[in-house]
DNA sequence: CTCCGAACTGACCTGACGGTCACTTACCCT
DNA sequence: AGGGTAAGTGACCGTCAGGTCAGTTCGGAG
């Protein structure tokens, strides 16, 4: 191999970790935290279970790592896109485009953020809450602005609209990863068409 | 007791079954299929695990029973409400009202239909697919009509809009059962207000 | 009184899964 | 050559949840 080979299989730790994280993200996304098994992730990575534990400490540690990598990348793009959104409904397309593009390599990753089968307490729950709070803050700010421009100031209404918008986003992603295979660009175009139709 | 007492605790089977189903629906809805345990359901019902198995055969059997009862009642009201919906966005409120009213006694029941932690194969998956298909058919018919009235005939677009609408519904219900406690009437009013604002 | 059947349970089995340990293999440095 | 260290594993343990069995307690029918 061209890469300096170290150890029994010659795969250095950073490379191995990245590979495990990739496999684990797909597995967690597809089966959920509760139903995903470490042994299966190890097998699909071509290694044995103890190595996963040596590198990530625990199932929680592995999930945490996947979650942070996914969520950090996602939130970066989302905050960036949100700044291109104004008071119009149509401008929301920027958020959707950013989402689809960020998720294109591994759409199932989206499920990590809102997996209902993950533990309710502990480090995972805390981190997930943190990311959810950040996402909601973005959505809430946008909703509040949107409603204020239309003369509605009730914060409960803004929260409800934010929840609604996130539900829309979630449903679109879900359809993306369960329905027929499509590119991010196709999804964006379809959403643009729909947005125009519903507000015609 | 006034009720004819039969057996060691004097609770006749139909009454016991109804009680178990009620407890199990709440448990499945709150914790999801994977995290809900039969022993816990039995304990919360004041009986032992073997009785649950005697009456329902298996965890799947119990879930199936809860699912059918919830979904049948829900779909009845939904099909009924859908007939009051015309081409306007505002008329969609009828569907939401029906949903909130049907779910008022046990909002968590909604989760049974779309629990991602349920098995992917077998009787449960089949039944859930069946109900989901029926729900989607209702939503798809409405979406198709809605888009046709606006000059869009692509069936993929209609399917996407149906998914989107169901996402809206799901997010509203989710917010209902995680957020501050509110009556079905309050939720309906809020949605009516939001609907009017977003399309102003 | 006695038998039958229905309601009900303590104790057990089994398999899966998270997690650990002792141990091996292979490279690098001196 | 030989030790140090990192990569890697087979075999094991504890726990917990789904599922089963043998058996007990009661009311009612004859």
Coordinates of C-alpha atoms (C1' of nucleotides) in Angstrom, one line a residue:
Chain A
X1 CA 0.0 0.0 0.0
X2 CA 1.1 3.6 -0.6
X3 CA 0.0 4.6 3.0
X4 CA 2.5 3.7 5.7
X5 CA 1.1 0.4 7.1
X6 CA 1.0 0.1 10.8
X7 CA -0.4 -2.9 12.8
X8 CA -1.9 -6.2 11.8
X9 CA -4.0 -4.9 9.0
X10 CA -2.0 -1.8 8.3
X11 CA -4.9 0.6 8.8
X12 CA -3.9 3.6 10.9
X13 CA -6.3 4.7 13.7
X14 CA -7.7 7.9 12.1
X15 CA -8.6 6.2 8.9
X16 CA -10.2 3.3 10.7
X17 CA -12.2 5.7 12.9
X18 CA -13.5 7.6 10.0
X19 CA -14.5 4.3 8.3
X20 CA -16.3 3.1 11.4
X21 CA -18.1 6.5 11.8
X22 CA -19.3 6.3 8.2
X23 CA -20.7 2.8 8.6
X24 CA -22.1 3.5 12.1
X25 CA -23.9 6.7 10.8
X26 CA -25.6 4.7 8.1
X27 CA -26.5 1.9 10.5
X28 CA -27.8 4.3 13.2
X29 CA -29.7 6.3 10.7
X30 CA -31.3 3.2 9.1
X31 CA -32.1 1.2 12.2
X32 CA -32.2 3.8 15.0
X33 CA -30.0 3.8 18.1
X34 CA -31.9 1.1 19.9
X35 CA -32.0 -1.5 17.1
X36 CA -28.5 -0.8 15.8
X37 CA -25.9 -3.2 17.2
X38 CA -22.2 -2.6 17.7
X39 CA -21.4 -6.1 16.5
X40 CA -23.1 -5.5 13.2
X41 CA -21.3 -2.2 12.8
X42 CA -18.0 -3.8 13.5
X43 CA -18.8 -6.7 11.0
X44 CA -19.8 -4.2 8.3
X45 CA -16.5 -2.4 8.9
X46 CA -14.6 -5.6 8.4
X47 CA -13.2 -5.6 12.0
X48 CA -14.1 -7.0 15.4
X49 CA -16.2 -5.5 18.2
X50 CA -13.4 -4.9 20.7
X51 CA -11.7 -2.5 18.3
X52 CA -14.8 -0.3 18.2
X53 CA -14.8 -0.2 22.0
X54 CA -11.1 0.6 22.1
X55 CA -11.6 3.6 19.8
X56 CA -14.9 4.9 20.9
X57 CA -15.3 3.6 24.5
X58 CA -18.9 2.6 24.3
X59 CA -22.0 2.5 22.0
X60 CA -22.9 5.9 23.4
X61 CA -19.4 7.3 22.5
X62 CA -19.7 6.0 19.0
X63 CA -23.2 7.5 18.5
X64 CA -22.0 10.8 20.1
X65 CA -19.2 11.0 17.6
X66 CA -21.5 10.3 14.6
X67 CA -24.0 12.8 15.9
X68 CA -21.5 15.6 16.4
X69 CA -19.9 15.2 13.0
X70 CA -23.3 15.1 11.3
X71 CA -24.9 17.9 13.3
X72 CA -21.9 20.3 13.2
X73 CA -21.7 20.1 9.4
X74 CA -25.5 20.5 9.1
X75 CA -25.8 23.4 11.4
X76 CA -23.0 25.3 9.7
X77 CA -24.8 25.1 6.4
X78 CA -28.2 25.8 7.9
X79 CA -27.1 29.0 9.7
X80 CA -25.5 30.1 6.5
X81 CA -28.6 29.4 4.4
X82 CA -31.0 31.0 7.0
X83 CA -29.3 34.4 6.3
X84 CA -30.5 34.3 2.7
X85 CA -34.1 33.9 3.9
X86 CA -36.3 37.0 4.0
X87 CA -39.9 37.5 5.0
X88 CA -41.2 35.7 1.9
X89 CA -42.2 32.1 1.8
X90 CA -40.4 31.4 -1.4
X91 CA -37.0 32.3 0.0
X92 CA -37.3 29.3 2.3
X93 CA -36.0 27.2 -0.6
X94 CA -32.5 28.2 0.4
X95 CA -32.8 26.3 3.6
X96 CA -34.1 23.2 1.8
X97 CA -31.3 23.3 -0.8
X98 CA -28.7 23.6 1.9
X99 CA -30.2 20.6 3.7
X100 CA -30.4 18.4 0.7
X101 CA -26.9 19.2 -0.4
X102 CA -25.5 18.6 3.1
X103 CA -27.3 15.3 3.3
X104 CA -26.6 14.0 -0.2
X105 CA -23.7 11.8 0.7
X106 CA -25.6 10.0 3.5
X107 CA -29.3 11.1 3.8
X108 CA -30.0 8.7 6.6
X109 CA -27.7 10.8 8.8
X110 CA -30.7 13.1 9.3
X111 CA -32.3 10.5 11.5
X112 CA -29.5 10.8 14.1
X113 CA -30.7 14.2 15.3
X114 CA -34.3 13.1 15.9
X115 CA -34.0 9.4 16.7
X116 CA -36.8 8.7 19.2
X117 CA -35.1 5.5 20.2
X118 CA -32.1 7.1 21.7
X119 CA -31.7 7.3 25.5
X120 CA -33.7 9.9 27.4
X121 CA -30.9 10.7 29.8
X122 CA -27.1 10.9 29.8
X123 CA -24.5 12.4 27.4
X124 CA -26.4 11.5 24.2
X125 CA -29.6 13.0 25.3
X126 CA -27.8 16.2 26.4
X127 CA -26.0 16.6 23.2
X128 CA -29.0 15.8 21.1
X129 CA -31.0 18.4 23.1
X130 CA -28.3 20.9 22.5
X131 CA -28.4 20.4 18.7
X132 CA -32.1 20.3 18.6
X133 CA -32.2 23.6 20.6
X134 CA -29.8 25.2 18.2
X135 CA -31.9 24.0 15.2
X136 CA -35.1 25.2 16.8
X137 CA -33.6 28.5 17.6
X138 CA -32.8 29.0 14.0
X139 CA -36.3 28.0 12.9
X140 CA -37.9 30.0 15.7
X141 CA -36.1 33.2 14.8
X142 CA -37.2 32.8 11.2
X143 CA -40.8 32.1 12.2
X144 CA -40.9 35.0 14.6
X145 CA -39.7 37.3 11.9
X146 CA -42.2 35.9 9.4
X147 CA -45.2 36.3 11.7
X148 CA -44.1 39.7 12.9
X149 CA -44.1 40.9 9.3
X150 CA -47.8 39.8 9.2
X151 CA -48.8 41.4 12.5
X152 CA -48.8 38.3 14.8
X153 CA -46.6 38.5 17.9
X154 CA -47.8 35.6 20.1
X155 CA -44.6 33.7 20.9
X156 CA -46.6 30.5 21.3
X157 CA -47.8 30.9 17.7
X158 CA -44.2 31.5 16.6
X159 CA -43.1 28.3 18.4
X160 CA -45.9 26.3 16.8
X161 CA -45.0 27.6 13.3
X162 CA -41.4 26.8 13.9
X163 CA -42.4 23.2 14.9
X164 CA -44.5 23.1 11.8
X165 CA -41.7 24.2 9.5
X166 CA -39.4 21.6 11.0
X167 CA -42.0 19.0 10.4
X168 CA -42.2 20.0 6.8
X169 CA -38.5 19.7 6.5
X170 CA -38.5 16.4 8.3
X171 CA -41.2 14.9 6.1
X172 CA -39.4 16.0 2.9
X173 CA -36.2 14.4 4.1
X174 CA -38.0 11.2 5.1
X175 CA -39.7 11.0 1.8
X176 CA -36.3 11.5 0.2
X177 CA -34.7 8.6 2.0
X178 CA -37.6 6.2 1.7
X179 CA -39.0 7.0 -1.7
X180 CA -37.4 6.7 -5.2
X181 CA -33.8 7.7 -5.4
X182 CA -33.2 11.3 -6.4
X183 CA -30.4 13.8 -6.4
X184 CA -30.4 16.9 -4.1
X185 CA -30.9 19.1 -7.1
X186 CA -34.0 17.2 -8.1
X187 CA -35.4 17.5 -4.6
X188 CA -34.7 21.2 -4.5
X189 CA -36.4 21.7 -7.9
X190 CA -39.5 19.8 -6.8
X191 CA -39.8 21.8 -3.6
X192 CA -39.4 25.0 -5.5
X193 CA -42.3 24.0 -7.7
X194 CA -44.4 22.9 -4.8
X195 CA -43.8 26.1 -2.9
X196 CA -44.9 28.1 -5.9
X197 CA -48.0 26.1 -6.3
X198 CA -49.2 26.1 -2.8
X199 CA -48.8 29.9 -2.5
X200 CA -50.3 30.6 -6.0
Chain B
X1 CA -68.0 -6.0 43.8
X2 CA -71.1 -5.3 41.7
X3 CA -69.6 -7.0 38.7
X4 CA -69.9 -10.8 38.7
X5 CA -66.5 -11.9 40.0
X6 CA -64.7 -14.7 38.1
X7 CA -61.3 -16.1 38.8
X8 CA -58.6 -15.1 41.3
X9 CA -59.1 -11.4 40.9
X10 CA -62.6 -11.4 39.5
X11 CA -61.8 -9.4 36.4
X12 CA -63.4 -10.9 33.3
X13 CA -61.2 -11.3 30.2
X14 CA -62.8 -8.5 28.0
X15 CA -62.5 -6.0 30.7
X16 CA -58.9 -7.0 31.4
X17 CA -58.0 -6.9 27.8
X18 CA -59.4 -3.5 27.3
X19 CA -57.4 -2.3 30.4
X20 CA -54.2 -3.8 29.1
X21 CA -54.7 -2.3 25.6
X22 CA -55.2 1.1 27.2
X23 CA -52.0 0.9 29.3
X24 CA -50.0 -0.6 26.4
X25 CA -51.1 2.1 23.9
X26 CA -49.8 4.8 26.3
X27 CA -46.6 2.8 26.8
X28 CA -45.9 2.1 23.2
X29 CA -46.8 5.6 22.3
X30 CA -44.5 7.1 24.9
X31 CA -41.5 4.8 24.6
X32 CA -41.8 3.3 21.1
X33 CA -42.1 -0.4 20.3
X34 CA -38.5 -1.2 20.9
X35 CA -38.2 0.4 24.3
X36 CA -41.5 -0.6 25.7
X37 CA -41.4 -3.8 27.8
X38 CA -44.2 -6.3 28.2
X39 CA -43.2 -6.7 31.9
X40 CA -43.6 -3.0 32.5
X41 CA -47.0 -3.0 30.8
X42 CA -48.1 -5.9 32.9
X43 CA -46.9 -4.2 36.1
X44 CA -48.7 -1.0 35.2
X45 CA -51.8 -3.0 34.6
X46 CA -51.5 -4.6 38.0
X47 CA -51.0 -8.1 36.7
X48 CA -48.2 -10.5 35.7
X49 CA -46.5 -11.0 32.4
X50 CA -47.9 -14.5 31.6
X51 CA -51.4 -13.1 31.6
X52 CA -50.5 -10.7 28.9
X53 CA -49.1 -13.5 26.8
X54 CA -52.1 -15.7 27.5
X55 CA -54.4 -13.0 26.1
X56 CA -52.4 -11.5 23.3
X57 CA -49.9 -14.3 22.4
X58 CA -46.9 -12.1 22.0
X59 CA -45.6 -8.5 22.1
X60 CA -46.4 -8.3 18.5
X61 CA -49.9 -9.4 19.1
X62 CA -50.4 -6.8 21.8
X63 CA -49.0 -4.1 19.6
X64 CA -51.1 -5.2 16.7
X65 CA -54.2 -5.0 18.8
X66 CA -53.4 -1.5 20.0
X67 CA -52.5 -0.4 16.5
X68 CA -55.7 -1.7 14.9
X69 CA -58.0 -0.1 17.6
X70 CA -56.2 3.3 17.3
X71 CA -55.9 3.3 13.5
X72 CA -59.4 2.2 12.7
X73 CA -60.9 4.9 14.9
X74 CA -58.6 7.5 13.4
X75 CA -59.1 6.6 9.8
X76 CA -62.9 6.6 10.2
X77 CA -62.8 10.2 11.4
X78 CA -60.2 11.2 8.9
X79 CA -62.0 9.9 5.8
X80 CA -65.1 11.6 7.2
X81 CA -63.3 14.9 7.6
X82 CA -61.5 14.8 4.2
X83 CA -64.9 15.0 2.5
X84 CA -65.4 18.4 4.0
X85 CA -62.1 19.6 2.4
X86 CA -62.3 21.5 -0.9
X87 CA -59.6 23.1 -3.1
X88 CA -58.8 25.8 -0.6
X89 CA -56.0 25.7 1.9
X90 CA -58.1 27.0 4.7
X91 CA -60.6 24.1 4.5
X92 CA -57.8 21.7 5.6
X93 CA -58.6 22.8 9.1
X94 CA -61.4 20.1 9.2
X95 CA -58.8 17.4 9.0
X96 CA -56.8 18.9 11.8
X97 CA -59.8 19.3 14.0
X98 CA -60.9 15.7 13.4
X99 CA -57.4 14.5 14.3
X100 CA -57.1 16.5 17.5
X101 CA -60.5 15.4 18.7
X102 CA -59.8 11.8 17.9
X103 CA -56.5 11.9 19.7
X104 CA -57.6 13.9 22.7
X105 CA -58.1 11.0 25.1
X106 CA -54.6 9.5 24.4
X107 CA -52.5 11.8 22.1
X108 CA -49.5 9.4 22.3
X109 CA -51.5 6.9 20.3
X110 CA -50.5 8.8 17.2
X111 CA -47.0 7.4 17.5
X112 CA -48.1 3.8 17.1
X113 CA -48.8 4.5 13.4
X114 CA -45.4 5.9 12.6
X115 CA -43.1 4.3 15.2
X116 CA -39.7 3.9 13.4
X117 CA -38.6 1.4 16.1
X118 CA -41.2 -1.2 15.1
X119 CA -40.0 -4.3 13.2
X120 CA -39.4 -4.0 9.5
X121 CA -40.9 -7.3 8.6
X122 CA -43.7 -9.6 9.8
X123 CA -47.3 -9.0 10.8
X124 CA -46.8 -5.6 12.5
X125 CA -44.9 -4.2 9.5
X126 CA -47.6 -5.4 7.1
X127 CA -50.4 -4.0 9.1
X128 CA -48.6 -0.7 9.7
X129 CA -47.9 -0.5 6.0
X130 CA -51.5 -1.1 5.3
X131 CA -52.7 1.7 7.5
X132 CA -50.0 4.1 6.3
X133 CA -51.0 3.3 2.7
X134 CA -54.6 4.1 3.6
X135 CA -53.6 7.4 5.2
X136 CA -51.4 8.3 2.4
X137 CA -54.1 7.5 -0.1
X138 CA -56.4 10.0 1.6
X139 CA -53.7 12.6 1.7
X140 CA -52.6 11.9 -1.9
X141 CA -56.2 12.2 -3.2
X142 CA -56.5 15.6 -1.6
X143 CA -53.1 16.8 -2.8
X144 CA -53.7 15.6 -6.3
X145 CA -57.0 17.5 -6.4
X146 CA -55.3 20.6 -4.9
X147 CA -52.5 20.6 -7.4
X148 CA -54.8 19.8 -10.4
X149 CA -56.8 22.9 -9.5
X150 CA -53.6 24.8 -9.8
X151 CA -52.4 23.3 -13.1
X152 CA -49.9 20.8 -11.8
X153 CA -50.4 17.1 -12.8
X154 CA -47.1 15.4 -12.1
X155 CA -48.0 12.5 -9.8
X156 CA -44.6 12.6 -8.1
X157 CA -45.3 16.2 -7.1
X158 CA -48.7 15.1 -5.7
X159 CA -47.0 12.4 -3.7
X160 CA -44.4 14.8 -2.4
X161 CA -47.1 17.3 -1.4
X162 CA -49.0 14.6 0.4
X163 CA -45.8 13.6 2.3
X164 CA -45.3 17.3 3.1
X165 CA -48.8 17.7 4.4
X166 CA -48.5 14.6 6.5
X167 CA -45.3 16.0 7.9
X168 CA -47.2 19.1 8.9
X169 CA -49.8 17.0 10.6
X170 CA -47.2 14.9 12.4
X171 CA -45.2 17.9 13.6
X172 CA -48.3 19.5 15.0
X173 CA -49.3 16.4 16.9
X174 CA -45.8 15.9 18.1
X175 CA -45.7 19.4 19.4
X176 CA -49.1 18.8 21.0
X177 CA -47.8 15.9 23.0
X178 CA -44.4 17.2 23.9
X179 CA -45.3 20.9 24.5
X180 CA -47.5 22.5 27.1
X181 CA -50.8 20.8 27.7
X182 CA -53.7 22.1 25.6
X183 CA -57.1 21.0 24.6
X184 CA -58.0 19.9 21.1
X185 CA -60.1 23.0 20.7
X186 CA -57.1 25.2 21.5
X187 CA -54.9 23.4 19.1
X188 CA -57.5 23.7 16.3
X189 CA -57.8 27.5 17.0
X190 CA -54.1 28.0 16.9
X191 CA -53.8 26.1 13.6
X192 CA -56.6 28.1 12.1
X193 CA -54.8 31.3 13.1
X194 CA -51.5 30.0 11.6
X195 CA -53.2 28.9 8.4
X196 CA -54.6 32.3 7.9
X197 CA -51.3 34.0 8.6
X198 CA -49.1 31.9 6.4
X199 CA -51.5 32.5 3.4
X200 CA -52.1 36.2 4.0
Chain C
dC1 C1' -69.0 -32.3 47.6
dT2 C1' -66.6 -32.5 43.5
dC3 C1' -65.1 -31.6 39.2
dC4 C1' -64.2 -28.2 35.4
dG5 C1' -62.7 -24.3 33.5
dA6 C1' -61.1 -19.5 33.7
dA7 C1' -58.1 -16.0 35.9
dC8 C1' -53.7 -15.6 37.5
dT9 C1' -48.6 -16.2 38.9
dG10 C1' -43.5 -17.5 40.4
dA11 C1' -39.8 -19.4 38.4
dC12 C1' -37.5 -20.5 34.7
dC13 C1' -35.3 -20.8 29.8
dT14 C1' -33.1 -18.6 25.8
dG15 C1' -31.0 -15.5 22.8
dA16 C1' -29.2 -11.0 21.9
dC17 C1' -26.5 -7.3 23.0
dG18 C1' -23.2 -4.1 25.6
dG19 C1' -18.9 -4.5 27.4
dT20 C1' -14.2 -6.7 29.0
dC21 C1' -9.7 -9.4 29.0
dA22 C1' -6.0 -11.8 27.8
dC23 C1' -3.6 -12.5 24.0
dT24 C1' -1.5 -12.2 19.1
dT25 C1' 0.5 -9.9 15.1
dA26 C1' 3.3 -6.6 12.9
dC27 C1' 5.8 -2.4 12.4
dC28 C1' 9.4 1.0 14.1
dC29 C1' 13.3 2.6 16.7
dT30 C1' 17.7 1.9 18.9
Chain D
dA1 C1' 18.4 -8.5 17.3
dG2 C1' 15.0 -7.1 20.4
dG3 C1' 12.0 -4.4 23.0
dG4 C1' 8.2 -0.9 22.8
dT5 C1' 3.9 0.1 21.0
dA6 C1' -0.1 0.2 18.1
dA7 C1' -3.6 -2.7 15.5
dG8 C1' -6.4 -6.3 16.1
dT9 C1' -9.1 -10.6 17.9
dG10 C1' -11.5 -15.0 20.2
dA11 C1' -13.7 -16.0 24.0
dC12 C1' -16.0 -14.8 27.7
dC13 C1' -19.5 -12.3 31.3
dG14 C1' -23.7 -9.9 33.1
dT15 C1' -28.0 -8.3 32.1
dC16 C1' -32.3 -7.8 30.3
dA17 C1' -36.3 -8.7 27.7
dG18 C1' -39.3 -12.0 25.1
dG19 C1' -41.4 -16.1 25.9
dT20 C1' -42.9 -20.6 28.4
dC21 C1' -44.5 -24.0 32.1
dA22 C1' -46.3 -26.0 35.8
dG23 C1' -49.1 -25.0 39.1
dT24 C1' -52.6 -22.3 42.4
dT25 C1' -57.0 -19.9 43.4
dC26 C1' -61.4 -19.1 42.7
dG27 C1' -66.5 -19.3 41.0
dG28 C1' -70.0 -22.1 39.1
dA29 C1' -72.5 -26.5 37.3
dG30 C1' -74.0 -31.1 38.4

